[in-house]
CSV table of C-alpha atoms and ligand atoms in Angstrom, one decimal:
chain,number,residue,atom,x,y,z
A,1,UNK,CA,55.7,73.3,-12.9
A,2,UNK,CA,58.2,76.0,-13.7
A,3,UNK,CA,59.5,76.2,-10.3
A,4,UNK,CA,60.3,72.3,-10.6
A,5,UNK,CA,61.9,72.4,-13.9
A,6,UNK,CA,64.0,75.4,-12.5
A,7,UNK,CA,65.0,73.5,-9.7
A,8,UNK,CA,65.9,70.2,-11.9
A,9,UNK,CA,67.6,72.3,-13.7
A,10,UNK,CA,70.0,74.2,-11.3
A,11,UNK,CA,70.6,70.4,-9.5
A,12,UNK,CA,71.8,69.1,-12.7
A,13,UNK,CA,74.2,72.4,-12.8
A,14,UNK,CA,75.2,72.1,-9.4
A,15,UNK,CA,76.2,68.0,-10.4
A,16,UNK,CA,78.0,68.9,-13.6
A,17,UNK,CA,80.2,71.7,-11.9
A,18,UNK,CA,80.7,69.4,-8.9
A,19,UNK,CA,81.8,66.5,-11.3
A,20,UNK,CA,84.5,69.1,-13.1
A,21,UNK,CA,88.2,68.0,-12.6
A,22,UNK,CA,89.8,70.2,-10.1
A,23,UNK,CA,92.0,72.5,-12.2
A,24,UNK,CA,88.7,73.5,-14.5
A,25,UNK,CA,87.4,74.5,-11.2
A,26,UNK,CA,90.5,76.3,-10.2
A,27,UNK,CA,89.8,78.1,-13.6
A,28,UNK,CA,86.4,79.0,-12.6
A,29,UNK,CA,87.7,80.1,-8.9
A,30,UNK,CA,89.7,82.6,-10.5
A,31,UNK,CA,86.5,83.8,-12.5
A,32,UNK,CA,84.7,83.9,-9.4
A,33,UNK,CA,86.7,87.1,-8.4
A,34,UNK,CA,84.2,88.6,-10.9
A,35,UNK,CA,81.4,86.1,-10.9
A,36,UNK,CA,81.0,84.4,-7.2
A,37,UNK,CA,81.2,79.8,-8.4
A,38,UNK,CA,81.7,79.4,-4.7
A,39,UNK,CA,78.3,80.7,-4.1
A,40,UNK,CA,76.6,79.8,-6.6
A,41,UNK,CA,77.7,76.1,-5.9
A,42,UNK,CA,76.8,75.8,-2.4
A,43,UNK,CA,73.7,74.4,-1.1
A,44,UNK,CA,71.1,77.1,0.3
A,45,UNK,CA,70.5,75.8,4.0
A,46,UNK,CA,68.8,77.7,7.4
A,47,UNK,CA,71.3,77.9,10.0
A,48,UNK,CA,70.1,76.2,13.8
A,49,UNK,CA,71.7,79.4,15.1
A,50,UNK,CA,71.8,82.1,13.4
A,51,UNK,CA,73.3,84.3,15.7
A,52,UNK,CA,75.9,82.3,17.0
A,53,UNK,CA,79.8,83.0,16.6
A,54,UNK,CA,82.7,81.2,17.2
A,55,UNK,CA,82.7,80.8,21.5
A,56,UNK,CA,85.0,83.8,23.1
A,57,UNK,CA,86.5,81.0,24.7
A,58,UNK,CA,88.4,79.8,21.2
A,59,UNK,CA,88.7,83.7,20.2
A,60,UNK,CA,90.0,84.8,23.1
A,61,UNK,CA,92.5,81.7,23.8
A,62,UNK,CA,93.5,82.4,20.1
A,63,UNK,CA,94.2,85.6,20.4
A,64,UNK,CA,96.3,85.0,23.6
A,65,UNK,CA,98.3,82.1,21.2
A,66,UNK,CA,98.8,84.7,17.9
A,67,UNK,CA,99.6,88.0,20.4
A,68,UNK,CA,102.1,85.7,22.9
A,69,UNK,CA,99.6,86.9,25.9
A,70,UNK,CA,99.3,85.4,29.2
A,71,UNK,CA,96.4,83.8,28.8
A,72,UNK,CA,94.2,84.3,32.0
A,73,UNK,CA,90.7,84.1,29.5
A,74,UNK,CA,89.6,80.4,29.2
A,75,UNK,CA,89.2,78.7,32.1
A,76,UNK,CA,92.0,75.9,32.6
A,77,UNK,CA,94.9,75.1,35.1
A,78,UNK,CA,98.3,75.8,33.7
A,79,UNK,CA,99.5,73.3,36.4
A,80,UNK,CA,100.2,69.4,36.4
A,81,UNK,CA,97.4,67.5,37.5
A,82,UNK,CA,97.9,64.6,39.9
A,83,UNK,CA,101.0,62.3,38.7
A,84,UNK,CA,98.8,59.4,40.7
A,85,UNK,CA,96.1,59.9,38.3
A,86,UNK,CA,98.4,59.6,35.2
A,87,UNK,CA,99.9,56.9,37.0
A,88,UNK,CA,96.0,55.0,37.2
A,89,UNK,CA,95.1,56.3,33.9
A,90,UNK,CA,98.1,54.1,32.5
A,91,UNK,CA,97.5,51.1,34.7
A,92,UNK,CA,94.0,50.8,33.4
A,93,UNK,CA,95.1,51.3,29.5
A,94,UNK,CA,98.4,48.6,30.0
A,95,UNK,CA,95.6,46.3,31.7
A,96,UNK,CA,93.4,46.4,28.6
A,97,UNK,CA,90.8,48.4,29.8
A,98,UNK,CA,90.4,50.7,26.2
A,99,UNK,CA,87.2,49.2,24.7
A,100,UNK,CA,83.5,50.6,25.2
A,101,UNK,CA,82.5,51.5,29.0
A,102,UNK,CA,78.7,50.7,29.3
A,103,UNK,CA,76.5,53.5,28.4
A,104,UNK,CA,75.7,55.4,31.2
A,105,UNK,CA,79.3,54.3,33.0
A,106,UNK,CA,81.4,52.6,34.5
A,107,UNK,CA,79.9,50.7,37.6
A,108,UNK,CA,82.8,51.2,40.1
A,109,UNK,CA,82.6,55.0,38.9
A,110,UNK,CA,78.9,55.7,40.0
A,111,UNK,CA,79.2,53.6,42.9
A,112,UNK,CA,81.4,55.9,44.2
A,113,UNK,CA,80.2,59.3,43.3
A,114,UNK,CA,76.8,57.9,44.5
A,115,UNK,CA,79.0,57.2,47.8
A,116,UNK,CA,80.2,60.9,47.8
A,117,UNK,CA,77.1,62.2,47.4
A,118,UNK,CA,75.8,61.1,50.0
A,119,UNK,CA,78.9,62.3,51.9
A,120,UNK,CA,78.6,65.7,50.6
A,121,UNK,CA,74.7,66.2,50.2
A,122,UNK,CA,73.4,64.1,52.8
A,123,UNK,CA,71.1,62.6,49.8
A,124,UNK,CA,71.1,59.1,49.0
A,125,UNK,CA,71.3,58.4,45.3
A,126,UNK,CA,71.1,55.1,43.0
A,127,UNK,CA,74.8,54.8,41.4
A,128,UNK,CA,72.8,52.3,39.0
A,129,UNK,CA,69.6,54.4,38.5
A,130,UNK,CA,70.0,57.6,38.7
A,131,UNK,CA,73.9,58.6,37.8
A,132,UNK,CA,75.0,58.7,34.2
A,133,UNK,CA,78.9,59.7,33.4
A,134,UNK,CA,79.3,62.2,30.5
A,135,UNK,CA,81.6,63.8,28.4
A,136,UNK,CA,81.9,66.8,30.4
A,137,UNK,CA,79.7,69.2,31.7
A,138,UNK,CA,78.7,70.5,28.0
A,139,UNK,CA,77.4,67.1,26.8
A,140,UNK,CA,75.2,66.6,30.7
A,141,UNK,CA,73.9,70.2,29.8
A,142,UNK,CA,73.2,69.2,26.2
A,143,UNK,CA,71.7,65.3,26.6
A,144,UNK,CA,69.5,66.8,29.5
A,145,UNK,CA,68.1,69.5,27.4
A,146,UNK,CA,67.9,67.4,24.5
A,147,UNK,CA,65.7,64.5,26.5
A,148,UNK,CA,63.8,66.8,28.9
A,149,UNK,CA,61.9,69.5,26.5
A,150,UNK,CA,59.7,69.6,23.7
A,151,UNK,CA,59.2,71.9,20.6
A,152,UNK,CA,58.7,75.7,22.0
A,153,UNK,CA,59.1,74.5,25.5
A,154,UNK,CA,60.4,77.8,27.4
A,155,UNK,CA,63.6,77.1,29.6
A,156,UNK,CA,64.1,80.2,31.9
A,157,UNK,CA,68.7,81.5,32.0
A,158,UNK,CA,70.1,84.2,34.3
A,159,UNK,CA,72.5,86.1,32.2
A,160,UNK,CA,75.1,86.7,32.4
A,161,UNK,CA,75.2,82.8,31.2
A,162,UNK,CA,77.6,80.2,30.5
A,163,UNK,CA,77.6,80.4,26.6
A,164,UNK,CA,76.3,76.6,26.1
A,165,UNK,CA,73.2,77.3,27.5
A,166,UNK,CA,71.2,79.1,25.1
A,167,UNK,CA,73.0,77.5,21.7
A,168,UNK,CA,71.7,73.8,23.4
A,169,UNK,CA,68.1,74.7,24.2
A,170,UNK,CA,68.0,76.4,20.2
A,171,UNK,CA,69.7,73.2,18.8
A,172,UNK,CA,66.9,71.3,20.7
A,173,UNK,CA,64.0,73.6,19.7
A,174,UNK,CA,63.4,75.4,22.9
A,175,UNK,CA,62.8,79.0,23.5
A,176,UNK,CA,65.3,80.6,25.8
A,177,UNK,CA,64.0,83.2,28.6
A,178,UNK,CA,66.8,85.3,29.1
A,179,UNK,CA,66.6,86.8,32.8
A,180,UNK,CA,69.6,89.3,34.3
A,181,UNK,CA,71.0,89.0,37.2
A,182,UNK,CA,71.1,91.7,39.5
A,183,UNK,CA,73.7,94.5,39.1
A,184,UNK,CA,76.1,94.9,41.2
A,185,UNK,CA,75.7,91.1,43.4
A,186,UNK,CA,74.2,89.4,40.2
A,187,UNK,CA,71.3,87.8,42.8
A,188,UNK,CA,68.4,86.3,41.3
A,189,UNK,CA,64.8,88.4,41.3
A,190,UNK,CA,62.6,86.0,42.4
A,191,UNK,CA,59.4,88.1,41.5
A,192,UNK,CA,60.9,88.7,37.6
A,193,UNK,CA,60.9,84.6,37.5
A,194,UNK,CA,57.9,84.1,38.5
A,195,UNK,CA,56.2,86.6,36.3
A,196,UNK,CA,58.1,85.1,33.4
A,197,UNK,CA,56.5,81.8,34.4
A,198,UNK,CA,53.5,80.2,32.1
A,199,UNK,CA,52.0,77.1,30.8
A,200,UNK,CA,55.1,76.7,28.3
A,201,UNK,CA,57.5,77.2,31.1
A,202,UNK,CA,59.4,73.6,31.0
A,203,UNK,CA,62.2,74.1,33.0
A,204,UNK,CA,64.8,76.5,34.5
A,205,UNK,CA,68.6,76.4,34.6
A,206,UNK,CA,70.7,77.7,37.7
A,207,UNK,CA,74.8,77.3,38.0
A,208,UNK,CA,76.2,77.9,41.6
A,209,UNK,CA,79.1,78.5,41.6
A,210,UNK,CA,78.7,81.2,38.6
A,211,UNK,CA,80.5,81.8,35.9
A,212,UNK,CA,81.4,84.1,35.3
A,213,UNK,CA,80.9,86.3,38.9
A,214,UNK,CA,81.9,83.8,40.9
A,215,UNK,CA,78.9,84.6,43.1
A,216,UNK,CA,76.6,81.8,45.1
A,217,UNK,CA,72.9,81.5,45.6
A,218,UNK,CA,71.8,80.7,48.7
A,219,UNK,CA,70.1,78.2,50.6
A,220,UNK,CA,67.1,80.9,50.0
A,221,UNK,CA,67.4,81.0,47.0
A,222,UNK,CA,67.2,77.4,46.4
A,223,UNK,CA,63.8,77.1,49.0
A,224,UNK,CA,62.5,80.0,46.8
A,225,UNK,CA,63.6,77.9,43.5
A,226,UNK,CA,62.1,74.8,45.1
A,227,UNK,CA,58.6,76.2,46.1
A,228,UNK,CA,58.1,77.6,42.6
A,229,UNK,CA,59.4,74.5,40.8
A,230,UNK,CA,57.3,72.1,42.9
A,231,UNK,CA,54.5,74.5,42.5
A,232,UNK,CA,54.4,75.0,38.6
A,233,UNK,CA,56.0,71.2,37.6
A,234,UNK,CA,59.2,72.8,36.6
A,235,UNK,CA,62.6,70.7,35.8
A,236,UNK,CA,65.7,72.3,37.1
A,237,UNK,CA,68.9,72.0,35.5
A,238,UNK,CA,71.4,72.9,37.8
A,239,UNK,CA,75.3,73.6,36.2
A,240,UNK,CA,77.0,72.6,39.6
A,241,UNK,CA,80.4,71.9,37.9
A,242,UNK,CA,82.3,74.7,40.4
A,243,UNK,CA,80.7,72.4,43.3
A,244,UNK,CA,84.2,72.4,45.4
A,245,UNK,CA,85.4,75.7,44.4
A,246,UNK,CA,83.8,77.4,47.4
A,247,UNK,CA,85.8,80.4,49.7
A,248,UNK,CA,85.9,82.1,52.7
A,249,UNK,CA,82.4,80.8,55.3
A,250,UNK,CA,80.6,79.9,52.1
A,251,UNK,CA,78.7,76.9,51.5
A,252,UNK,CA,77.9,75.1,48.1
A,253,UNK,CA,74.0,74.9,47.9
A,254,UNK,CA,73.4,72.4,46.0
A,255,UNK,CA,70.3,71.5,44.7
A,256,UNK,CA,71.2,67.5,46.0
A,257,UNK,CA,70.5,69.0,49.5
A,258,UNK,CA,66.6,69.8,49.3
A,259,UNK,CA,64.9,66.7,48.8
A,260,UNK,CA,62.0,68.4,47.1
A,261,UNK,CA,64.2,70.4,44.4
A,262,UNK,CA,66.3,67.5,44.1
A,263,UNK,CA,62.8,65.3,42.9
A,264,UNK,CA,62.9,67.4,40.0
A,265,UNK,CA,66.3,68.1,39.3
A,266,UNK,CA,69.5,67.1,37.2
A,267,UNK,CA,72.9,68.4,38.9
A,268,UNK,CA,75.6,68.7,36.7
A,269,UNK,CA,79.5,68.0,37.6
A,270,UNK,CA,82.9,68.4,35.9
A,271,UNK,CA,85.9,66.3,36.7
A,272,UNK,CA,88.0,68.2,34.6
A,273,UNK,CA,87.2,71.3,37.1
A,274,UNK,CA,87.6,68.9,40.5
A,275,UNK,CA,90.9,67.4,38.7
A,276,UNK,CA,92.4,70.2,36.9
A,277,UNK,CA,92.0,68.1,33.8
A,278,UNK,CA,89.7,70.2,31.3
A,279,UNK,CA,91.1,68.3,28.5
A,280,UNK,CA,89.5,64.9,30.0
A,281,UNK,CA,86.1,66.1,29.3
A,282,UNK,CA,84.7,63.9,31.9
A,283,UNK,CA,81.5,65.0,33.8
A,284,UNK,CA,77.9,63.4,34.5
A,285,UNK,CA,74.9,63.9,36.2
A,286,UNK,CA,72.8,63.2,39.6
A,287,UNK,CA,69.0,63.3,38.7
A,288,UNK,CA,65.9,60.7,39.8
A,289,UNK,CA,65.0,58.0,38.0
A,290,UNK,CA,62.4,58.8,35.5
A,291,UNK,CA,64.6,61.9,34.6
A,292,UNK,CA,67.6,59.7,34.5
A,293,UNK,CA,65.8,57.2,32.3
A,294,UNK,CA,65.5,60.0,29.3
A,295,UNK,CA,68.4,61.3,29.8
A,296,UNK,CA,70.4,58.4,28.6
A,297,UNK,CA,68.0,57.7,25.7
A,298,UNK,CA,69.7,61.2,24.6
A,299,UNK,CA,73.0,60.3,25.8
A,300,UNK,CA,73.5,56.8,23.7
A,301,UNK,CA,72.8,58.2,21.2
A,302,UNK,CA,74.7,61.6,21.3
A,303,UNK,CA,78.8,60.6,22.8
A,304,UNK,CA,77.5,56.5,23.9
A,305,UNK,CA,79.6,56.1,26.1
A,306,UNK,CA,82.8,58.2,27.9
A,307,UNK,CA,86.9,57.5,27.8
A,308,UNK,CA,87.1,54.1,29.8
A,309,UNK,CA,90.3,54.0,31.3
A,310,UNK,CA,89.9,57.4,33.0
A,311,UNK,CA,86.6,56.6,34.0
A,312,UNK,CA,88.3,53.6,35.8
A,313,UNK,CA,91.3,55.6,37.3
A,314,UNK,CA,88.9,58.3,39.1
A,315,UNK,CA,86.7,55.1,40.7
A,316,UNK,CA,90.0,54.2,42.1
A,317,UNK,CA,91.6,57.7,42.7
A,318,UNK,CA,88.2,59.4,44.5
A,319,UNK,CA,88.6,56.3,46.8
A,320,UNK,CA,91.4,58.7,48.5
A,321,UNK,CA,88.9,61.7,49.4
A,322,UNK,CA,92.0,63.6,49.7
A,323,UNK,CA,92.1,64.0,46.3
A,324,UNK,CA,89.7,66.8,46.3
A,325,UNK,CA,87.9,67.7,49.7
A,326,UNK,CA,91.0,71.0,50.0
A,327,UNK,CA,90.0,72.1,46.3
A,328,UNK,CA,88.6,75.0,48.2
A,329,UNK,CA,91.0,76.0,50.1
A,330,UNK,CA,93.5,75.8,47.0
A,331,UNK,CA,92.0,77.9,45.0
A,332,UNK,CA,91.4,80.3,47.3
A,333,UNK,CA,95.1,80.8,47.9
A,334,UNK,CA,95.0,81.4,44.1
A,335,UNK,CA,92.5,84.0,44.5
A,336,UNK,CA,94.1,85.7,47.0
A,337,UNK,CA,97.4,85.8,45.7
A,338,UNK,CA,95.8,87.2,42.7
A,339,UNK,CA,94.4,89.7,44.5
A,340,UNK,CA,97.2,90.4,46.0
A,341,UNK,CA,99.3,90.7,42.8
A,342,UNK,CA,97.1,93.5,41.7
A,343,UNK,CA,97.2,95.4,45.0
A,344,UNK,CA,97.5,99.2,44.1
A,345,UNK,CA,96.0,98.8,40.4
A,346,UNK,CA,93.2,101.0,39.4
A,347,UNK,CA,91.1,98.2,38.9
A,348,UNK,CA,88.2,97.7,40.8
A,349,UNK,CA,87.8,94.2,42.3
A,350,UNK,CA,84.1,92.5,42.8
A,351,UNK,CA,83.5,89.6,45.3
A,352,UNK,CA,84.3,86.3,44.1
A,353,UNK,CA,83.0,83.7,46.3
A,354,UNK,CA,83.3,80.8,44.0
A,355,UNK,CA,84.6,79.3,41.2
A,356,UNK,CA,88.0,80.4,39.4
A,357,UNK,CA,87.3,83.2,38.1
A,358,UNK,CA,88.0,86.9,39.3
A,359,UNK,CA,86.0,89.4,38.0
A,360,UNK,CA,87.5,93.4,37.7
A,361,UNK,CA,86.0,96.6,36.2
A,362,UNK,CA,88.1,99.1,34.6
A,363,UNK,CA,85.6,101.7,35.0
A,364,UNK,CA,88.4,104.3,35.9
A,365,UNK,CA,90.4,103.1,33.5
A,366,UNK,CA,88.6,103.1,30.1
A,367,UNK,CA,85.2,104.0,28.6
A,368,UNK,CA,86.2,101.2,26.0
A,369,UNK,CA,84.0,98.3,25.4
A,370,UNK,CA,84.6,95.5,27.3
A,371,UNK,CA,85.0,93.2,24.2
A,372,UNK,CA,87.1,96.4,22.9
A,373,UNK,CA,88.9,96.6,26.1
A,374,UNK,CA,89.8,93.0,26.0
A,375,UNK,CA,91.1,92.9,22.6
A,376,UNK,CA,93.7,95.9,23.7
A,377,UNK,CA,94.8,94.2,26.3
A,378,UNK,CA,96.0,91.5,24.7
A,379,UNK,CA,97.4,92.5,21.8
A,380,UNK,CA,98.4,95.8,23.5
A,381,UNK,CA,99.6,94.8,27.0
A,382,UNK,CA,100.1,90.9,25.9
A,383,UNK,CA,97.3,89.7,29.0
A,384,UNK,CA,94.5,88.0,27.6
A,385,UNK,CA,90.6,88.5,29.8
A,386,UNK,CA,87.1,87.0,29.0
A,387,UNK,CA,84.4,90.8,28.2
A,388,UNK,CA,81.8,89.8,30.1
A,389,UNK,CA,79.0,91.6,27.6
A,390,UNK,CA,79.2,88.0,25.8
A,391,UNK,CA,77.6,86.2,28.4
A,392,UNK,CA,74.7,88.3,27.9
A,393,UNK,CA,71.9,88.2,25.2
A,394,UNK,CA,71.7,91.9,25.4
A,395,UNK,CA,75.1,93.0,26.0
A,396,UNK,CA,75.2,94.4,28.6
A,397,UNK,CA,78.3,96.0,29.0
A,398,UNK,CA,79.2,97.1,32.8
A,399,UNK,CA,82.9,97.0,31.9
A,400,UNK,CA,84.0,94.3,33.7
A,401,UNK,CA,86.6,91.4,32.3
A,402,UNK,CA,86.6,88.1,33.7
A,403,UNK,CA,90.6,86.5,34.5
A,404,UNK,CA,90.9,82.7,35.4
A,405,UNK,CA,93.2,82.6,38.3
A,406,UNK,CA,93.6,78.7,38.0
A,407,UNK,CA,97.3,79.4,37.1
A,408,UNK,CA,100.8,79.2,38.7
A,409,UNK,CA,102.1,81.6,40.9
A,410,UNK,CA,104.5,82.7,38.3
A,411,UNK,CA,101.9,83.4,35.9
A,412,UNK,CA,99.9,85.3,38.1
A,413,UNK,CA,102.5,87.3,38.9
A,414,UNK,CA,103.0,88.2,35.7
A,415,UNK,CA,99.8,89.3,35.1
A,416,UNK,CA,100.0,91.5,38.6
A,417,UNK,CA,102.5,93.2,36.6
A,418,UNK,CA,100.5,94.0,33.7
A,419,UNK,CA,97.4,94.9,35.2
A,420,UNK,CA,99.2,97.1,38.1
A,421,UNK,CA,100.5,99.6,34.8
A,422,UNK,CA,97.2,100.1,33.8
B,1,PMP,N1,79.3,74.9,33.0
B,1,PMP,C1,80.1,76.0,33.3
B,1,PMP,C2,79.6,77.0,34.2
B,1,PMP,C3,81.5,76.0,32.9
B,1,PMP,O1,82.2,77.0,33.3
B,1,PMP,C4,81.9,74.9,32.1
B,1,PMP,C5,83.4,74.9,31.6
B,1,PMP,N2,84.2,75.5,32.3
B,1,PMP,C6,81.1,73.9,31.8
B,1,PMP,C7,79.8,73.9,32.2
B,1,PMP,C8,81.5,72.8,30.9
B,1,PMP,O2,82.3,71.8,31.6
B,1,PMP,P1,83.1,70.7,30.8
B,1,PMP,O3,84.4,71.4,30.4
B,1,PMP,O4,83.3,69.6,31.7
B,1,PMP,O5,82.3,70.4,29.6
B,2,LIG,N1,84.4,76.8,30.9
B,2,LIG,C1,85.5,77.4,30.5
B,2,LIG,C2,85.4,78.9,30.8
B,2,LIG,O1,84.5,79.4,31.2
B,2,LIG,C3,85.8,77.3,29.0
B,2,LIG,C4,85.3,76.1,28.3
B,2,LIG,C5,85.4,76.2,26.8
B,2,LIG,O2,86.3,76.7,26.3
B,2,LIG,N2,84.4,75.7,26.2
B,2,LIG,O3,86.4,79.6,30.5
């Protein structure tokens, strides 16, 4: 009874302050040096994630902005993207086409990715059924997490992991099993999955090509990953978004390509990496029917639907597989002019196979931390890095920085510079 009068009490407070005119509260501000309003007036609530910053993508880009850095830490092009796809992208919006695409997307826009899959994959998929265009890669992470598990379901991560992951399965109530990659190759260990594996074990997320190592798995990797999936019921949830950023004799293994994985998976894409857009935020996902089916009950009611008129441009652009079948190949003339550029530094370079980012150690340069060693750098030698201890949920700090090499020539050359002095 006490408790309740207490409590009708302090809401009947916390309405009379809120109801003050604003320069009476500016008063009590000013007290509040000595007596904290602020605090007092603000509701008590349990945050989703309690351990959660700000992502070291925004700190780090920030940083770069405030310190005038070169900003090699968040992953973008610093290039134009395709003037034909501007040019589409305008055609569509003077033709009207600015209202609501259908939920899961545009028609002529699955049609063809479903077209291109098969191309690519060898797997046919239902445009209709079974693809569903997203904002991005985050929100196909985030709806299929959000449709596919339950309260307390486990979802096995390799760490180092793209920082969405583990935030999305919180937000939707999962438990994230948090699994490191091998040192130095970060390989998978088989035998550590399946001992983590038990009757809460809902389903397990991969992402080839990896950020940030830029290492593959294998097609034995993804026969291993199948056999224990098909063998335990397991969903697979496969961040694929770096699907065409492949170098050297490599192959993308996609999950698309092993009809028994693929039974049980959603594959997740990116246009914003295939068209140097990141700013488009356009992605979506391959996955069967009945996982395709929940996915877009989550989907409607999370983004709806996704930016019409580009939607409509990349049906008509991808028509010209031109567009993006030397993506490889163009990137890894970035990476290797990177490489290049830092000839003769005392960095240490690891094997980037995939993706666009290049990771280095400054192991015999610094016994700073890597988040420590990153700040420096930017503010100290004006080039800004990703620490890769973030991506990890114990920190593991093997001082190594990640730098995007998605840039221009010029800028890369630039950061040669730097880096060479170190
Ligand atoms: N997964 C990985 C591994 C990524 O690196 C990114 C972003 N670069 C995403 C997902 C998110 O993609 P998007 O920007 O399309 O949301
Ligand atoms: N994926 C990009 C990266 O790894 C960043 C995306 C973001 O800023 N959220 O750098």
């Amino acid at each position: 009874m006490q408790v309740k009068a207490l409590k009708t009490f302090l809401t009947d407070f916390h309405e009379s302050v809120r109801r003050l005119p604003a320069i009476v509260k500016r008063r009590l501000h000013l007290a509040g040096n000595v007596f904290n309003f602020d605090q007092l007036m603000s509701l008590q609530i349990t945050s989703r994630l309690p351990e959660t910053g700000t992502s070291i993508f925004t700190v780090m880009s920030r940083m770069a902005l405030e310190n005038g850095a070169i900003n090699l830490s968040q992953g973008f092009p610093d290039f134009p993207i395709s003037a034909k796809l501007i040019e589409l992208i305008h055609k569509n919006m003077l033709a009207g086409n600015n209202q609501y695409a259908p939920m899961p997307g545009v028609p002529a826009l699955k049609k063809i990715i479903a077209e291109i899959v098969k191309e690519t994959y060898d797997r046919s998929t239902d445009g209709e059924s079974e693809i569903t265009i997203t904002a991005g890669g985050t929100q196909a992470l985030f709806s299929s997490i959000a449709a596919l598990i339950q309260p307390n379901d486990e979802v096995i991560l390799f760490d180092p992991s793209y920082d969405s992951y583990a935030p999305s399965i919180k937000l939707n109530s999962g438990v994230p099993i948090h699994i490191n990659l091998n040192s130095p190759d970060f390989s998978i260990d088989w035998d550590v999955v399946k001992k983590r594996i038990n009757s809460r074990t809902k389903m397990i997320m991969i992402n080839t090509p990896h950020n940030p190592s830029g290492s593959l798995l294998n097609e034995n990797d993804l026969k291993t990953l199948e056999e224990i999936v098909l063998k335990y019921g397991i969903i697979v949830l496969s961040d694929e978004v770096y699907e065409r950023l492949v170098y050297d004799t490599h192959q993308h293994q996609s999950v698309l390509k092993f009809p028994g994985l693929a039974s049980q998976s959603v594959a997740v894409f990116s246009f914003g990496k295939t068209f140097h857009a990141t700013g488009w935020k356009v992605g979506y996902t391959v996955a069967p029917e009945y996982l395709t089916k929940e996915i877009r009950k989550a989907h409607q009611f999370i983004t709806f639907s996704v930016n019409t008129p580009v939607q409509m441009a990349l049906a008509e652009y991808m028509q010209d597989r031109d567009s993006f079948i030397h993506l490889g190949k163009f990137f890894q003339q970035k990476r290797d002019f990177f490489l290049q550029q830092i000839k003769g530094s005392s960095f240490e370079v690891l094997p980037c196979h995939g993706s666009y980012f290049q990771l280095l150690s400054y192991k015999n340069i610094s016994d700073k931390t890597d988040v420590a060693m990153a700040e420096w750098m930017t503010k100290e030698r004006k080039l800004a890095s990703i620490p890769v201890s973030v991506f990890y949920k114990d920190k593991s700090d093997d001082h190594l920085l990640r730098f995007c090499f998605a840039k221009s020539e010029e800028t890369l050359h630039k950061a040669g510079e730097i880096l060479k002095k170190l």
